[in-house]
Amino acid sequence: MSYRSLRRERLYRDHVDLFAGSDDYLIERFRLPRPVLLELCNTLEPALRSRTKRSNPVPPHVQVLSALGFLATGSFQRELGDRVELSQSTISRCLQQVLDGIVQLAPQYIQFPYTDQEQIPVKSAFQAIAGLPNTIGVIDCTHVRIKGPSPDPLPYLNRKNFHSINVQIICDAQNHLLNVVSRFPGGAHDSYILQNSSVGVHLENGDTGDAWLIGDSEYPLAPWLMTPLANPETEKEVAYNWRHAQTHSTAERCIGLLKKRWRCLDEAGGKLLYKPEKVCRLIMACCVLHNIAMKSGVPLDLEPPYQPPRHDVGPEPSLHPENSQAVQVRQQLISQIGGGRLCQWGSSGGRLCQWGSSGGRLCQWGSSGGRLG
């Protein structure tokens, strides 16, 4: 009798119903509730349906949920394989196929507001935060730790001496991602990534009109990118920096949400052991899933507030050449929004007073009943 005739027939046995349990259980394990999971599985099914002639291929929904389980927890794939009785190589292959399918959805779920009609609600939401007008996004970068790739790991080594992918994100006031660039090594400076991204080219060409982004001091001041003042002197300048910081904190919160929802991106999940090209696609897939979750209203508990590690990696910030037009635009903005009387009492019901450019006092009641203003 030949060896071939002794081989056991390959058989997938669906011992575990991965959809079993409440929505809370599914959100904990896969970060999405049942209706959203089912819709995602249906969307990806044509791309994941196996063309193999073997019997009992891995069902698309098992591929999707196995991949989401890894992205959500950062757990080593063998643990997921044991749960659904799949081999390590099969889980790894499923992950790659699911990532490719999700990345294909990026143009549908991650869209930058280039037109006036798209910009109106984005500008309005940002102005409600701290009074900065014309803002169509806040920009920042975050690092995802990876294993140093061979044969040339040096470009991926950042200033904090670990290997990473430097990811540029632009988000709106509701923490939706508007643009993601996840193809640059950790040694690339934030401003270099923006300069070499398609959104940076569009902004430089004036394709967004008179609107601007809000960025930190890692970026050069531009007519379409407002940065903080290095040494504010007047009351108006101090008020501008405060408004800028309040608005820019949206990006830090968005990064925190992204990394808490998809723990494989967070240092708590350890470093990713894949090649940089696969990590870049994994990051983009997580960003698409982040927007799916946000647009579907999927809850994510951030109590206590999650603070992603701030590495400030990359080359030391250089003195960017001064752009006279950009300086003029920023000064006009500072004059337009006026000075602000900023006072704060305690953190538990502390008071924040702010005077608008027209002299009106802006007051708000906090969720705990403490009055702000």
mmCIF file of C-alpha atoms in Angstrom:
data_model
loop_
_atom_site.group_PDB
_atom_site.id
_atom_site.type_symbol
_atom_site.label_atom_id
_atom_site.label_comp_id
_atom_site.label_asym_id
_atom_site.label_seq_id
_atom_site.Cartn_x
_atom_site.Cartn_y
_atom_site.Cartn_z
ATOM 1 C CA MET A 1 0.000 0.000 0.000
ATOM 2 C CA SER A 2 1.446 3.378 -0.993
ATOM 3 C CA TYR A 3 2.101 6.264 1.395
ATOM 4 C CA ARG A 4 -0.384 8.396 -0.534
ATOM 5 C CA SER A 5 -3.210 5.979 0.195
ATOM 6 C CA LEU A 6 -2.387 6.105 3.916
ATOM 7 C CA ARG A 7 -2.642 9.886 4.129
ATOM 8 C CA ARG A 8 -5.679 11.159 6.008
ATOM 9 C CA GLU A 9 -8.120 13.215 4.034
ATOM 10 C CA ARG A 10 -7.729 16.927 4.775
ATOM 11 C CA LEU A 11 -10.838 17.855 6.705
ATOM 12 C CA TYR A 12 -11.828 21.150 8.266
ATOM 13 C CA ARG A 13 -14.056 20.572 11.272
ATOM 14 C CA ASP A 14 -16.012 23.581 12.499
ATOM 15 C CA HIS A 15 -15.898 22.602 16.169
ATOM 16 C CA VAL A 16 -16.046 26.199 17.397
ATOM 17 C CA ASP A 17 -18.850 28.590 16.514
ATOM 18 C CA LEU A 18 -16.926 31.858 16.421
ATOM 19 C CA PHE A 19 -20.175 33.861 16.230
ATOM 20 C CA ALA A 20 -21.480 32.349 19.459
ATOM 21 C CA GLY A 21 -21.898 34.690 22.388
ATOM 22 C CA SER A 22 -23.200 38.191 22.914
ATOM 23 C CA ASP A 23 -22.150 41.325 21.054
ATOM 24 C CA ASP A 24 -20.063 42.259 24.099
ATOM 25 C CA TYR A 25 -18.182 38.968 23.778
ATOM 26 C CA LEU A 26 -17.638 39.453 20.037
ATOM 27 C CA ILE A 27 -16.444 43.032 20.540
ATOM 28 C CA GLU A 28 -14.017 41.841 23.202
ATOM 29 C CA ARG A 29 -12.626 39.067 20.960
ATOM 30 C CA PHE A 30 -12.921 40.602 17.491
ATOM 31 C CA ARG A 31 -13.630 44.313 18.207
ATOM 32 C CA LEU A 32 -16.819 44.346 16.115
ATOM 33 C CA PRO A 33 -20.438 43.324 16.887
ATOM 34 C CA ARG A 34 -22.236 40.547 15.033
ATOM 35 C CA PRO A 35 -24.010 42.684 12.353
ATOM 36 C CA VAL A 36 -20.759 44.436 11.382
ATOM 37 C CA LEU A 37 -18.818 41.146 11.406
ATOM 38 C CA LEU A 38 -21.390 39.510 9.153
ATOM 39 C CA GLU A 39 -21.330 42.430 6.726
ATOM 40 C CA LEU A 40 -17.519 42.345 6.619
ATOM 41 C CA CYS A 41 -17.497 38.580 6.034
ATOM 42 C CA ASN A 42 -20.016 38.946 3.205
ATOM 43 C CA THR A 43 -17.952 41.732 1.627
ATOM 44 C CA LEU A 44 -14.717 39.739 1.742
ATOM 45 C CA GLU A 45 -16.221 36.352 0.858
ATOM 46 C CA PRO A 46 -15.681 36.527 -2.941
ATOM 47 C CA ALA A 47 -11.969 37.231 -2.446
ATOM 48 C CA LEU A 48 -11.563 34.557 0.231
ATOM 49 C CA ARG A 49 -13.589 31.760 -1.340
ATOM 50 C CA SER A 50 -11.018 29.053 -2.006
ATOM 51 C CA ARG A 51 -10.464 27.862 -5.564
ATOM 52 C CA THR A 52 -8.766 24.708 -4.357
ATOM 53 C CA LYS A 53 -10.079 21.336 -5.547
ATOM 54 C CA ARG A 54 -9.530 19.910 -2.068
ATOM 55 C CA SER A 55 -12.557 19.172 0.035
ATOM 56 C CA ASN A 56 -13.579 21.260 3.028
ATOM 57 C CA PRO A 57 -11.531 24.451 2.579
ATOM 58 C CA VAL A 58 -11.429 26.936 5.445
ATOM 59 C CA PRO A 59 -14.707 28.936 5.306
ATOM 60 C CA PRO A 60 -14.320 32.676 4.624
ATOM 61 C CA HIS A 61 -15.922 33.659 7.950
ATOM 62 C CA VAL A 62 -13.368 31.557 9.857
ATOM 63 C CA GLN A 63 -10.565 33.230 7.909
ATOM 64 C CA VAL A 64 -11.925 36.699 8.723
ATOM 65 C CA LEU A 65 -12.529 36.055 12.420
ATOM 66 C CA SER A 66 -9.175 34.320 12.874
ATOM 67 C CA ALA A 67 -7.456 37.343 11.346
ATOM 68 C CA LEU A 68 -9.473 39.827 13.432
ATOM 69 C CA GLY A 69 -8.671 37.841 16.567
ATOM 70 C CA PHE A 70 -4.974 38.331 15.916
ATOM 71 C CA LEU A 71 -5.300 42.028 15.035
ATOM 72 C CA ALA A 72 -7.422 42.675 18.133
ATOM 73 C CA THR A 73 -5.200 40.932 20.655
ATOM 74 C CA GLY A 74 -1.761 40.596 19.103
ATOM 75 C CA SER A 75 -1.870 36.954 20.221
ATOM 76 C CA PHE A 76 0.513 34.550 18.576
ATOM 77 C CA GLN A 77 -1.312 32.894 15.728
ATOM 78 C CA ARG A 78 -0.830 29.351 17.052
ATOM 79 C CA GLU A 79 -3.243 30.148 19.893
ATOM 80 C CA LEU A 80 -5.878 31.111 17.347
ATOM 81 C CA GLY A 81 -5.136 27.993 15.355
ATOM 82 C CA ASP A 82 -5.707 25.831 18.423
ATOM 83 C CA ARG A 83 -9.042 27.545 19.031
ATOM 84 C CA VAL A 84 -10.397 26.686 15.567
ATOM 85 C CA GLU A 85 -8.178 23.605 15.028
ATOM 86 C CA LEU A 86 -6.135 25.095 12.188
ATOM 87 C CA SER A 87 -2.388 24.829 11.659
ATOM 88 C CA GLN A 88 0.003 27.737 12.078
ATOM 89 C CA SER A 89 0.709 27.832 8.338
ATOM 90 C CA THR A 90 -3.023 27.905 7.531
ATOM 91 C CA ILE A 91 -3.691 30.754 9.978
ATOM 92 C CA SER A 92 -0.755 32.693 8.528
ATOM 93 C CA ARG A 93 -2.055 32.212 4.996
ATOM 94 C CA CYS A 94 -5.547 33.269 6.070
ATOM 95 C CA LEU A 95 -4.158 36.428 7.674
ATOM 96 C CA GLN A 96 -2.424 37.467 4.460
ATOM 97 C CA GLN A 97 -5.537 36.908 2.356
ATOM 98 C CA VAL A 98 -7.794 38.780 4.770
ATOM 99 C CA LEU A 99 -5.370 41.709 5.016
ATOM 100 C CA ASP A 100 -5.256 41.983 1.238
ATOM 101 C CA GLY A 101 -9.061 41.978 1.079
ATOM 102 C CA ILE A 102 -9.453 44.651 3.769
ATOM 103 C CA VAL A 103 -6.782 46.914 2.250
ATOM 104 C CA GLN A 104 -8.763 46.880 -0.991
ATOM 105 C CA LEU A 105 -11.567 48.604 0.955
ATOM 106 C CA ALA A 106 -9.356 51.575 1.936
ATOM 107 C CA PRO A 107 -10.604 53.975 -0.799
ATOM 108 C CA GLN A 108 -14.154 53.319 0.384
ATOM 109 C CA TYR A 109 -13.544 53.922 4.097
ATOM 110 C CA ILE A 110 -10.590 56.347 4.259
ATOM 111 C CA GLN A 111 -11.312 59.540 2.323
ATOM 112 C CA PHE A 112 -9.767 63.000 2.571
ATOM 113 C CA PRO A 113 -12.117 66.019 2.276
ATOM 114 C CA TYR A 114 -10.851 67.783 -0.846
ATOM 115 C CA THR A 115 -14.102 69.446 -1.947
ATOM 116 C CA ASP A 116 -15.879 72.369 -0.288
ATOM 117 C CA GLN A 117 -18.942 70.237 0.383
ATOM 118 C CA GLU A 118 -16.863 67.569 2.137
ATOM 119 C CA GLN A 119 -14.977 70.179 4.164
ATOM 120 C CA ILE A 120 -17.962 72.034 5.659
ATOM 121 C CA PRO A 121 -18.898 69.512 8.400
ATOM 122 C CA VAL A 122 -15.224 68.790 9.166
ATOM 123 C CA LYS A 123 -14.413 72.482 9.641
ATOM 124 C CA SER A 124 -17.487 73.000 11.798
ATOM 125 C CA ALA A 125 -16.611 70.112 14.120
ATOM 126 C CA PHE A 126 -13.038 71.293 14.597
ATOM 127 C CA GLN A 127 -14.075 74.882 15.259
ATOM 128 C CA ALA A 128 -16.370 73.622 18.015
ATOM 129 C CA ILE A 129 -13.364 72.165 19.869
ATOM 130 C CA ALA A 130 -11.375 75.335 20.503
ATOM 131 C CA GLY A 131 -12.422 77.955 17.992
ATOM 132 C CA LEU A 132 -9.884 77.340 15.214
ATOM 133 C CA PRO A 133 -11.593 77.910 11.849
ATOM 134 C CA ASN A 134 -10.823 76.384 8.434
ATOM 135 C CA THR A 135 -9.351 73.177 9.887
ATOM 136 C CA ILE A 136 -9.888 70.053 7.757
ATOM 137 C CA GLY A 137 -7.704 67.637 9.733
ATOM 138 C CA VAL A 138 -5.066 67.150 12.394
ATOM 139 C CA ILE A 139 -1.873 65.352 11.448
ATOM 140 C CA ASP A 140 0.565 63.301 13.499
ATOM 141 C CA CYS A 141 2.761 60.223 13.215
ATOM 142 C CA THR A 142 2.979 57.106 15.341
ATOM 143 C CA HIS A 143 5.466 54.239 15.367
ATOM 144 C CA VAL A 144 4.668 50.535 15.152
ATOM 145 C CA ARG A 145 7.456 48.352 16.519
ATOM 146 C CA ILE A 146 8.825 45.624 14.215
ATOM 147 C CA LYS A 147 11.657 43.121 14.164
ATOM 148 C CA GLY A 148 14.694 44.610 12.464
ATOM 149 C CA PRO A 149 14.527 43.373 8.864
ATOM 150 C CA SER A 150 17.468 41.832 7.087
ATOM 151 C CA PRO A 151 19.677 42.511 5.266
ATOM 152 C CA ASP A 152 19.344 46.272 5.902
ATOM 153 C CA PRO A 153 17.683 47.145 9.225
ATOM 154 C CA LEU A 154 19.276 50.601 9.602
ATOM 155 C CA PRO A 155 16.563 52.673 7.830
ATOM 156 C CA TYR A 156 13.998 51.223 10.260
ATOM 157 C CA LEU A 157 15.963 52.219 13.369
ATOM 158 C CA ASN A 158 14.431 55.305 14.960
ATOM 159 C CA ARG A 159 15.935 57.804 17.363
ATOM 160 C CA LYS A 160 14.740 55.796 20.373
ATOM 161 C CA ASN A 161 16.851 52.915 19.095
ATOM 162 C CA PHE A 162 14.157 50.427 18.107
ATOM 163 C CA HIS A 163 12.961 49.332 14.674
ATOM 164 C CA SER A 164 9.588 50.557 13.494
ATOM 165 C CA ILE A 165 7.282 51.688 10.736
ATOM 166 C CA ASN A 166 6.499 55.409 10.968
ATOM 167 C CA VAL A 167 2.783 55.856 10.214
ATOM 168 C CA GLN A 168 1.268 59.197 9.232
ATOM 169 C CA ILE A 169 -2.364 59.722 10.154
ATOM 170 C CA ILE A 170 -4.761 62.592 9.512
ATOM 171 C CA CYS A 171 -8.072 62.483 11.368
ATOM 172 C CA ASP A 172 -11.195 64.569 11.864
ATOM 173 C CA ALA A 173 -12.752 65.811 15.099
ATOM 174 C CA GLN A 174 -14.715 62.554 15.539
ATOM 175 C CA ASN A 175 -11.553 60.402 15.353
ATOM 176 C CA HIS A 176 -12.257 59.114 11.856
ATOM 177 C CA LEU A 177 -9.125 58.585 9.781
ATOM 178 C CA LEU A 178 -9.024 60.812 6.703
ATOM 179 C CA ASN A 179 -5.614 59.767 5.390
ATOM 180 C CA VAL A 180 -3.066 57.106 6.315
ATOM 181 C CA VAL A 181 0.467 56.616 5.007
ATOM 182 C CA SER A 182 2.061 53.397 6.262
ATOM 183 C CA ARG A 183 4.980 52.730 3.936
ATOM 184 C CA PHE A 184 7.895 54.610 5.518
ATOM 185 C CA PRO A 185 10.581 53.159 7.825
ATOM 186 C CA GLY A 186 11.011 54.363 11.392
ATOM 187 C CA GLY A 187 14.032 56.493 10.520
ATOM 188 C CA ALA A 188 11.961 58.755 8.249
ATOM 189 C CA HIS A 189 11.101 62.154 9.713
ATOM 190 C CA ASP A 190 7.437 63.145 10.027
ATOM 191 C CA SER A 191 7.836 66.132 7.698
ATOM 192 C CA TYR A 192 9.577 63.968 5.077
ATOM 193 C CA ILE A 193 6.618 61.563 5.042
ATOM 194 C CA LEU A 194 4.141 64.410 4.533
ATOM 195 C CA GLN A 195 6.259 65.952 1.800
ATOM 196 C CA ASN A 196 6.371 62.630 -0.066
ATOM 197 C CA SER A 197 2.724 61.667 0.378
ATOM 198 C CA SER A 198 -0.065 62.270 -2.130
ATOM 199 C CA VAL A 199 -2.062 64.348 0.358
ATOM 200 C CA GLY A 200 0.986 66.572 0.933
ATOM 201 C CA VAL A 201 1.326 67.136 -2.819
ATOM 202 C CA HIS A 202 -2.386 68.006 -3.120
ATOM 203 C CA LEU A 203 -2.163 70.451 -0.221
ATOM 204 C CA GLU A 204 0.978 72.069 -1.631
ATOM 205 C CA ASN A 205 -0.785 72.496 -4.984
ATOM 206 C CA GLY A 206 -3.695 74.292 -3.309
ATOM 207 C CA ASP A 207 -6.246 71.571 -4.027
ATOM 208 C CA THR A 208 -8.028 72.207 -0.703
ATOM 209 C CA GLY A 209 -8.561 75.936 -1.149
ATOM 210 C CA ASP A 210 -7.827 78.087 1.901
ATOM 211 C CA ALA A 211 -8.231 75.220 4.391
ATOM 212 C CA TRP A 212 -5.387 73.873 6.514
ATOM 213 C CA LEU A 213 -4.186 71.035 8.703
ATOM 214 C CA ILE A 214 -3.109 71.349 12.341
ATOM 215 C CA GLY A 215 0.317 69.856 13.048
ATOM 216 C CA ASP A 216 2.926 69.959 15.795
ATOM 217 C CA SER A 217 6.394 71.493 15.672
ATOM 218 C CA GLU A 218 7.806 68.469 13.827
ATOM 219 C CA TYR A 219 6.307 70.002 10.685
ATOM 220 C CA PRO A 220 7.274 73.212 8.861
ATOM 221 C CA LEU A 221 4.744 76.038 8.914
ATOM 222 C CA ALA A 222 2.909 76.329 5.590
ATOM 223 C CA PRO A 223 -0.165 78.227 4.375
ATOM 224 C CA TRP A 224 -2.001 74.874 4.522
ATOM 225 C CA LEU A 225 -0.394 73.635 7.777
ATOM 226 C CA MET A 226 -0.691 75.589 11.004
ATOM 227 C CA THR A 227 1.928 74.833 13.665
ATOM 228 C CA PRO A 228 2.345 76.244 17.202
ATOM 229 C CA LEU A 229 4.451 79.281 17.964
ATOM 230 C CA ALA A 230 7.819 78.396 19.454
ATOM 231 C CA ASN A 231 7.873 81.428 21.775
ATOM 232 C CA PRO A 232 4.426 83.003 22.223
ATOM 233 C CA GLU A 233 4.639 86.465 23.749
ATOM 234 C CA THR A 234 1.332 88.261 23.504
ATOM 235 C CA GLU A 235 -1.976 87.194 25.030
ATOM 236 C CA LYS A 236 -3.305 86.426 21.561
ATOM 237 C CA GLU A 237 -0.308 84.217 20.773
ATOM 238 C CA VAL A 238 -0.670 82.299 24.033
ATOM 239 C CA ALA A 239 -4.362 81.819 23.286
ATOM 240 C CA TYR A 240 -3.539 80.580 19.764
ATOM 241 C CA ASN A 241 -1.111 77.989 21.117
ATOM 242 C CA TRP A 242 -3.713 76.785 23.619
ATOM 243 C CA ARG A 243 -6.374 76.458 20.923
ATOM 244 C CA HIS A 244 -3.863 74.701 18.699
ATOM 245 C CA ALA A 245 -2.948 72.200 21.425
ATOM 246 C CA GLN A 246 -6.593 71.458 22.227
ATOM 247 C CA THR A 247 -7.344 70.818 18.564
ATOM 248 C CA HIS A 248 -4.207 68.766 17.911
ATOM 249 C CA SER A 249 -4.926 66.491 20.868
ATOM 250 C CA THR A 250 -7.602 64.904 18.652
ATOM 251 C CA ALA A 251 -4.823 63.140 16.731
ATOM 252 C CA GLU A 252 -3.317 61.710 19.911
ATOM 253 C CA ARG A 253 -6.717 60.419 20.993
ATOM 254 C CA CYS A 254 -7.333 58.905 17.565
ATOM 255 C CA ILE A 255 -4.000 57.074 17.690
ATOM 256 C CA GLY A 256 -4.882 55.869 21.179
ATOM 257 C CA LEU A 257 -8.221 54.515 19.956
ATOM 258 C CA LEU A 258 -6.573 52.820 16.978
ATOM 259 C CA LYS A 259 -3.915 51.093 19.069
ATOM 260 C CA LYS A 260 -6.230 50.112 21.895
ATOM 261 C CA ARG A 261 -8.757 48.591 19.502
ATOM 262 C CA TRP A 262 -6.102 46.762 17.459
ATOM 263 C CA ARG A 263 -3.525 45.695 20.045
ATOM 264 C CA CYS A 264 -1.190 44.180 17.461
ATOM 265 C CA LEU A 265 -0.106 47.792 16.732
ATOM 266 C CA ASP A 266 0.596 48.612 20.363
ATOM 267 C CA GLU A 267 3.801 47.865 22.205
ATOM 268 C CA ALA A 268 1.748 45.884 24.715
ATOM 269 C CA GLY A 269 1.289 43.298 21.955
ATOM 270 C CA GLY A 270 5.056 43.085 21.403
ATOM 271 C CA LYS A 271 6.863 43.771 18.152
ATOM 272 C CA LEU A 272 5.554 42.462 14.865
ATOM 273 C CA LEU A 273 7.757 39.724 13.416
ATOM 274 C CA TYR A 274 6.704 40.037 9.775
ATOM 275 C CA LYS A 275 8.568 41.649 6.896
ATOM 276 C CA PRO A 276 8.048 45.429 6.647
ATOM 277 C CA GLU A 277 5.887 45.092 3.534
ATOM 278 C CA LYS A 278 3.421 42.845 5.342
ATOM 279 C CA VAL A 279 3.440 45.062 8.440
ATOM 280 C CA CYS A 280 2.561 48.078 6.271
ATOM 281 C CA ARG A 281 -0.465 46.244 4.881
ATOM 282 C CA LEU A 282 -1.425 45.078 8.368
ATOM 283 C CA ILE A 283 -1.351 48.675 9.603
ATOM 284 C CA MET A 284 -3.507 49.866 6.714
ATOM 285 C CA ALA A 285 -5.990 47.044 7.329
ATOM 286 C CA CYS A 286 -6.270 48.065 10.993
ATOM 287 C CA CYS A 287 -6.925 51.662 9.914
ATOM 288 C CA VAL A 288 -9.731 50.554 7.576
ATOM 289 C CA LEU A 289 -11.220 48.460 10.399
ATOM 290 C CA HIS A 290 -10.893 51.434 12.766
ATOM 291 C CA ASN A 291 -13.071 53.547 10.476
ATOM 292 C CA ILE A 292 -15.558 50.718 10.037
ATOM 293 C CA ALA A 293 -15.856 50.492 13.820
ATOM 294 C CA MET A 294 -16.110 54.270 14.287
ATOM 295 C CA LYS A 295 -18.748 54.727 11.563
ATOM 296 C CA SER A 296 -20.727 51.818 13.005
ATOM 297 C CA GLY A 297 -20.670 53.364 16.488
ATOM 298 C CA VAL A 298 -18.846 50.418 18.055
ATOM 299 C CA PRO A 299 -18.038 51.360 21.677
ATOM 300 C CA LEU A 300 -14.508 51.277 23.039
ATOM 301 C CA ASP A 301 -13.866 51.953 26.701
ATOM 302 C CA LEU A 302 -11.005 54.410 27.211
ATOM 303 C CA GLU A 303 -11.285 54.662 30.987
ATOM 304 C CA PRO A 304 -8.706 55.353 32.216
ATOM 305 C CA PRO A 305 -7.706 57.392 29.157
ATOM 306 C CA TYR A 306 -5.295 55.468 26.975
ATOM 307 C CA GLN A 307 -2.045 57.264 26.281
ATOM 308 C CA PRO A 308 0.094 55.766 23.503
ATOM 309 C CA PRO A 309 3.849 55.968 24.101
ATOM 310 C CA ARG A 310 5.273 59.241 22.811
ATOM 311 C CA HIS A 311 8.633 58.369 21.301
ATOM 312 C CA ASP A 312 9.221 61.564 19.307
ATOM 313 C CA VAL A 313 11.337 59.394 17.094
ATOM 314 C CA GLY A 314 13.147 60.239 13.923
ATOM 315 C CA PRO A 315 15.896 62.794 13.407
ATOM 316 C CA GLU A 316 16.117 65.716 15.777
ATOM 317 C CA PRO A 317 13.720 68.438 14.655
ATOM 318 C CA SER A 318 15.530 70.850 12.367
ATOM 319 C CA LEU A 319 14.903 74.554 12.000
ATOM 320 C CA HIS A 320 12.597 74.711 9.015
ATOM 321 C CA PRO A 321 13.142 77.663 6.672
ATOM 322 C CA GLU A 322 10.603 80.362 7.361
ATOM 323 C CA ASN A 323 7.812 80.695 4.829
ATOM 324 C CA SER A 324 6.813 84.353 4.773
ATOM 325 C CA GLN A 325 3.397 83.643 3.273
ATOM 326 C CA ALA A 326 2.723 81.007 5.923
ATOM 327 C CA VAL A 327 3.806 83.373 8.700
ATOM 328 C CA GLN A 328 1.364 85.967 7.375
ATOM 329 C CA VAL A 329 -1.480 83.430 7.230
ATOM 330 C CA ARG A 330 -0.828 82.359 10.823
ATOM 331 C CA GLN A 331 -0.656 85.954 12.065
ATOM 332 C CA GLN A 332 -3.966 86.702 10.367
ATOM 333 C CA LEU A 333 -5.446 83.656 12.083
ATOM 334 C CA ILE A 334 -4.121 84.780 15.475
ATOM 335 C CA SER A 335 -5.636 88.227 14.977
ATOM 336 C CA GLN A 336 -8.924 86.757 13.780
ATOM 337 C CA ILE A 337 -9.491 84.452 16.755
ATOM 338 C CA GLY A 338 -8.382 87.083 19.243
ATOM 339 C CA GLY A 339 -6.928 86.750 22.705
ATOM 340 C CA GLY A 340 -8.146 84.322 25.261
ATOM 341 C CA ARG A 341 -8.366 84.465 29.029
ATOM 342 C CA LEU A 342 -7.468 80.926 29.975
ATOM 343 C CA CYS A 343 -7.891 79.929 33.585
ATOM 344 C CA GLN A 344 -8.192 76.540 35.154
ATOM 345 C CA TRP A 345 -9.022 75.478 38.668
ATOM 346 C CA GLY A 346 -8.894 71.811 39.640
ATOM 347 C CA SER A 347 -8.987 68.786 37.367
ATOM 348 C CA SER A 348 -12.143 67.496 39.108
ATOM 349 C CA GLY A 349 -14.670 70.028 37.905
ATOM 350 C CA GLY A 350 -12.040 72.633 37.118
ATOM 351 C CA ARG A 351 -13.039 75.826 35.347
ATOM 352 C CA LEU A 352 -11.853 76.824 31.911
ATOM 353 C CA CYS A 353 -12.600 80.431 30.925
ATOM 354 C CA GLN A 354 -12.163 81.632 27.389
ATOM 355 C CA TRP A 355 -13.003 84.998 25.855
ATOM 356 C CA GLY A 356 -13.907 85.066 22.170
ATOM 357 C CA SER A 357 -12.608 87.597 19.667
ATOM 358 C CA SER A 358 -15.875 89.535 19.908
ATOM 359 C CA GLY A 359 -15.605 89.772 23.673
ATOM 360 C CA GLY A 360 -18.159 87.070 24.310
ATOM 361 C CA ARG A 361 -17.449 84.561 27.043
ATOM 362 C CA LEU A 362 -17.642 80.909 26.026
ATOM 363 C CA CYS A 363 -19.011 78.699 28.804
ATOM 364 C CA GLN A 364 -19.725 75.013 28.887
ATOM 365 C CA TRP A 365 -21.004 72.563 31.481
ATOM 366 C CA GLY A 366 -18.923 69.442 32.017
ATOM 367 C CA SER A 367 -20.370 65.942 32.014
ATOM 368 C CA SER A 368 -19.871 65.698 35.771
ATOM 369 C CA GLY A 369 -21.910 68.805 36.383
ATOM 370 C CA GLY A 370 -18.889 71.055 36.786
ATOM 371 C CA ARG A 371 -19.125 74.264 34.823
ATOM 372 C CA LEU A 372 -16.380 75.099 32.336
ATOM 373 C CA GLY A 373 -16.316 78.839 32.100
#
